[in-house]
Coordinates of C-alpha atoms in Angstrom, one line a residue:
Chain A
G677 CA -126.8 74.7 86.3
Q678 CA -128.3 77.4 84.4
Q679 CA -130.4 77.0 81.4
V680 CA -131.2 79.0 78.4
Q681 CA -134.4 78.4 76.4
Q682 CA -135.2 80.4 73.3
S683 CA -138.2 80.5 71.2
P684 CA -139.4 80.2 68.4
S685 CA -136.8 78.0 67.3
S686 CA -137.2 79.4 63.6
L687 CA -138.9 82.4 62.0
V688 CA -139.7 83.4 58.4
L689 CA -140.7 86.6 57.7
Q690 CA -141.0 88.7 54.6
E691 CA -138.7 91.9 54.7
G692 CA -140.2 95.1 56.4
E693 CA -141.8 93.0 59.1
N694 CA -141.0 92.8 62.7
A695 CA -139.4 90.0 64.6
E696 CA -139.7 89.0 68.2
L697 CA -137.6 86.6 69.7
Q698 CA -137.8 85.4 73.6
C699 CA -135.4 84.2 76.0
N700 CA -135.9 82.3 79.2
F701 CA -133.8 81.3 81.8
S702 CA -133.8 79.3 85.0
S703 CA -132.0 81.2 87.3
T704 CA -130.4 84.7 88.2
A705 CA -128.5 86.4 85.8
T706 CA -126.2 89.2 86.5
Q707 CA -125.6 89.7 82.7
L708 CA -127.7 88.8 79.5
Q709 CA -126.3 89.4 76.3
W710 CA -127.6 89.1 72.9
F711 CA -125.6 87.4 69.8
Y712 CA -125.9 87.2 66.4
Q713 CA -124.6 84.1 64.2
S714 CA -124.1 84.6 60.4
P715 CA -124.9 81.7 58.3
G716 CA -121.2 81.3 57.9
G717 CA -120.7 80.9 61.5
S718 CA -118.9 83.8 63.4
L719 CA -120.5 85.3 66.4
V720 CA -121.3 88.9 67.0
S721 CA -122.3 90.6 70.3
L722 CA -125.5 93.0 69.6
L723 CA -126.1 94.0 73.1
S724 CA -125.7 93.6 76.7
N725 CA -129.1 94.4 78.5
P726 CA -129.6 92.7 81.9
S727 CA -132.4 94.8 82.8
G728 CA -134.9 96.7 81.9
T729 CA -134.8 98.2 77.8
K730 CA -132.1 99.0 76.0
H731 CA -132.2 100.4 71.9
T732 CA -129.6 100.2 69.3
G733 CA -130.4 100.6 65.7
R734 CA -133.3 98.9 64.5
L735 CA -132.9 96.5 68.1
T736 CA -134.8 96.8 71.3
S737 CA -134.2 94.3 74.4
T738 CA -136.5 94.2 77.2
T739 CA -135.3 92.0 80.1
V740 CA -137.5 91.4 83.1
T741 CA -134.7 90.1 85.5
K742 CA -137.6 88.5 88.6
E743 CA -139.5 86.8 85.5
R744 CA -136.3 85.5 84.2
R745 CA -136.9 86.6 80.4
S746 CA -135.7 88.6 77.8
S747 CA -137.0 89.8 74.4
L748 CA -135.2 91.0 71.4
H749 CA -137.1 92.9 68.8
I750 CA -135.9 93.9 65.5
S751 CA -137.8 96.2 63.5
S752 CA -138.4 96.2 59.6
S753 CA -136.2 93.5 59.0
Q754 CA -133.8 93.3 56.0
T755 CA -132.5 90.2 54.2
T756 CA -129.4 90.7 56.0
D757 CA -130.9 90.4 59.4
S758 CA -130.9 86.5 58.3
G759 CA -129.2 84.3 60.4
T760 CA -129.4 82.9 64.6
Y761 CA -129.9 84.7 67.3
L762 CA -128.6 83.8 70.4
C763 CA -129.1 84.6 74.2
A764 CA -126.5 84.0 76.5
I765 CA -126.6 84.5 80.4
Y766 CA -123.4 84.9 82.6
S767 CA -124.5 83.8 86.5
N768 CA -122.5 83.7 89.6
T769 CA -121.1 80.1 88.4
D770 CA -118.4 82.1 86.4
K771 CA -119.7 80.7 83.0
V772 CA -121.5 81.9 79.8
V773 CA -124.5 79.9 78.7
F774 CA -125.8 80.3 75.7
G775 CA -129.4 79.6 74.6
T776 CA -130.5 76.9 71.6
G777 CA -130.9 79.9 69.4
T778 CA -133.5 81.3 66.7
R779 CA -133.1 80.9 63.3
L780 CA -134.1 83.9 61.2
Q781 CA -135.2 83.6 57.2
V782 CA -135.8 87.0 56.0
S783 CA -136.9 86.8 52.5
P784 CA -137.3 89.9 50.2
Chain B
E928 CA -106.9 95.2 67.1
A929 CA -106.6 91.7 65.6
G930 CA -109.3 89.4 66.5
V931 CA -109.8 85.8 67.8
T932 CA -107.8 83.7 65.1
Q933 CA -109.0 79.7 64.4
S934 CA -107.7 77.1 62.4
P935 CA -108.0 75.5 60.3
R936 CA -111.4 76.3 59.2
Y937 CA -112.8 73.1 58.1
A938 CA -111.8 69.8 58.8
V939 CA -113.0 66.3 57.6
L940 CA -112.2 62.8 59.1
Q941 CA -113.0 59.2 59.4
E942 CA -113.8 57.9 62.6
G943 CA -110.9 57.0 64.7
Q944 CA -108.4 59.6 63.5
A945 CA -107.4 62.8 65.5
V946 CA -107.6 66.2 65.0
S947 CA -106.2 69.4 66.7
F948 CA -107.8 72.9 66.7
W949 CA -105.9 75.8 67.4
C950 CA -106.9 79.5 68.7
D951 CA -105.0 82.7 68.9
P952 CA -106.8 85.2 71.3
I953 CA -107.1 89.0 71.4
S954 CA -103.5 90.2 72.7
G955 CA -104.0 90.9 76.6
H956 CA -107.5 88.4 77.2
D957 CA -106.5 86.8 80.4
T958 CA -109.9 84.4 79.5
L959 CA -110.0 82.1 76.9
Y960 CA -113.1 79.5 76.3
W961 CA -113.6 76.6 73.9
Y962 CA -117.4 75.7 72.8
Q963 CA -118.9 73.2 71.1
Q964 CA -121.7 73.7 68.5
P965 CA -123.6 71.0 67.3
R966 CA -126.0 71.8 64.1
D967 CA -128.9 73.6 65.2
Q968 CA -128.0 73.9 68.7
G969 CA -126.3 76.8 70.6
P970 CA -122.9 76.9 71.7
Q971 CA -121.8 74.4 74.7
L972 CA -118.8 75.0 77.0
L973 CA -115.9 72.5 76.4
V974 CA -113.4 74.3 78.9
Y975 CA -112.1 77.4 80.0
F976 CA -108.8 78.8 81.2
R977 CA -107.6 82.0 83.0
D978 CA -104.1 82.7 81.9
E979 CA -102.5 79.1 81.5
A980 CA -105.1 77.3 84.3
V981 CA -107.7 75.2 83.6
I982 CA -110.7 76.8 85.5
D983 CA -113.7 74.4 84.0
N984 CA -113.3 71.5 81.9
S985 CA -116.3 69.5 83.5
Q986 CA -117.9 69.3 80.2
L987 CA -115.0 68.1 78.3
P988 CA -114.9 64.4 77.8
S989 CA -111.5 63.7 78.9
D990 CA -111.3 60.0 77.5
R991 CA -110.8 61.6 74.0
F992 CA -110.6 65.5 74.5
S993 CA -107.6 67.3 75.5
A994 CA -107.0 71.4 75.7
V995 CA -103.9 73.1 76.5
R996 CA -102.9 77.0 76.9
P997 CA -99.0 76.6 77.9
K998 CA -98.2 80.1 78.2
G999 CA -101.4 81.7 78.7
T1000 CA -101.5 82.7 75.1
N1001 CA -102.6 80.4 72.1
S1002 CA -104.4 77.3 73.2
T1003 CA -105.4 73.9 71.4
L1004 CA -107.8 71.6 71.6
K1005 CA -107.3 68.0 70.5
I1006 CA -109.6 65.2 69.6
Q1007 CA -107.9 61.7 69.9
S1008 CA -110.1 58.9 67.9
A1009 CA -113.2 61.0 66.7
K1010 CA -116.4 59.8 66.6
Q1011 CA -119.1 60.9 64.4
G1012 CA -121.2 62.6 67.3
D1013 CA -118.1 65.1 67.4
T1014 CA -118.9 66.6 64.1
A1015 CA -119.8 70.3 65.1
T1016 CA -118.4 73.6 64.9
Y1017 CA -115.8 74.3 67.3
L1018 CA -115.6 78.2 68.6
C1019 CA -113.0 79.7 70.6
A1020 CA -113.9 82.8 72.4
S1021 CA -111.5 85.2 74.7
S1022 CA -112.3 87.8 77.0
P1023 CA -110.5 90.4 79.1
D1024 CA -112.5 90.0 82.1
R1025 CA -113.6 87.0 84.0
G1026 CA -117.0 85.3 82.4
S1027 CA -118.2 88.3 80.9
A1028 CA -120.7 87.8 78.2
E1029 CA -120.2 91.2 77.5
T1030 CA -116.6 91.4 76.5
L1031 CA -116.9 87.4 74.7
Y1032 CA -115.0 87.8 71.2
F1033 CA -115.6 84.6 68.9
G1034 CA -113.3 83.2 66.4
S1035 CA -115.0 82.4 63.3
G1036 CA -114.9 78.4 64.1
T1037 CA -113.7 75.3 63.0
R1038 CA -116.1 73.1 61.3
L1039 CA -115.3 69.4 61.9
T1040 CA -117.2 66.8 60.1
V1041 CA -116.6 63.1 60.9
L1042 CA -117.5 60.4 58.5

């Protein structure tokens, strides 16, 4: 089945620095979604990017479908960005499969 | 629009005890998912429904876990005889679209600790 690997597993930044998160998946994906999970546990969708480059606010995602990889760039990080970032893939197996997550900590 | 509601928020059990988790999806969402998220891991799908029908429960440990959605709205996930390895956050999600990550909405989860 589909496997989704994320790197790094954890990342510590100073406020204002940029973050680069990676997601690699094992087979063709028809959808790719980045989620944010707060330290309290709730998950919210950040953006959907099955291919190409998409921007929203300080977030930029680039997905290279044929290479089965996606990145999430967070510019000018803030302490409120701290949490876990999850990549999720939907393929033709009709399931949404999540990656292992990147835990981001932004210090003031 | 109300979001996905889960209860209880926390549960602490001794090994061998039973527990039930409840999920109320967003009104009109026909697809409902239960995920298990162990500490420091991503969510792992246990079971999902379309209306009242189970579509995939291949990852649900059937000897101790069960899940129902009798009227195609609310759902209950039950663990009989919990084990320490069941310690995790249990997340419910709903979607108006079949298997769409883009329209997946999550509840706050139930954090289970089995002692």
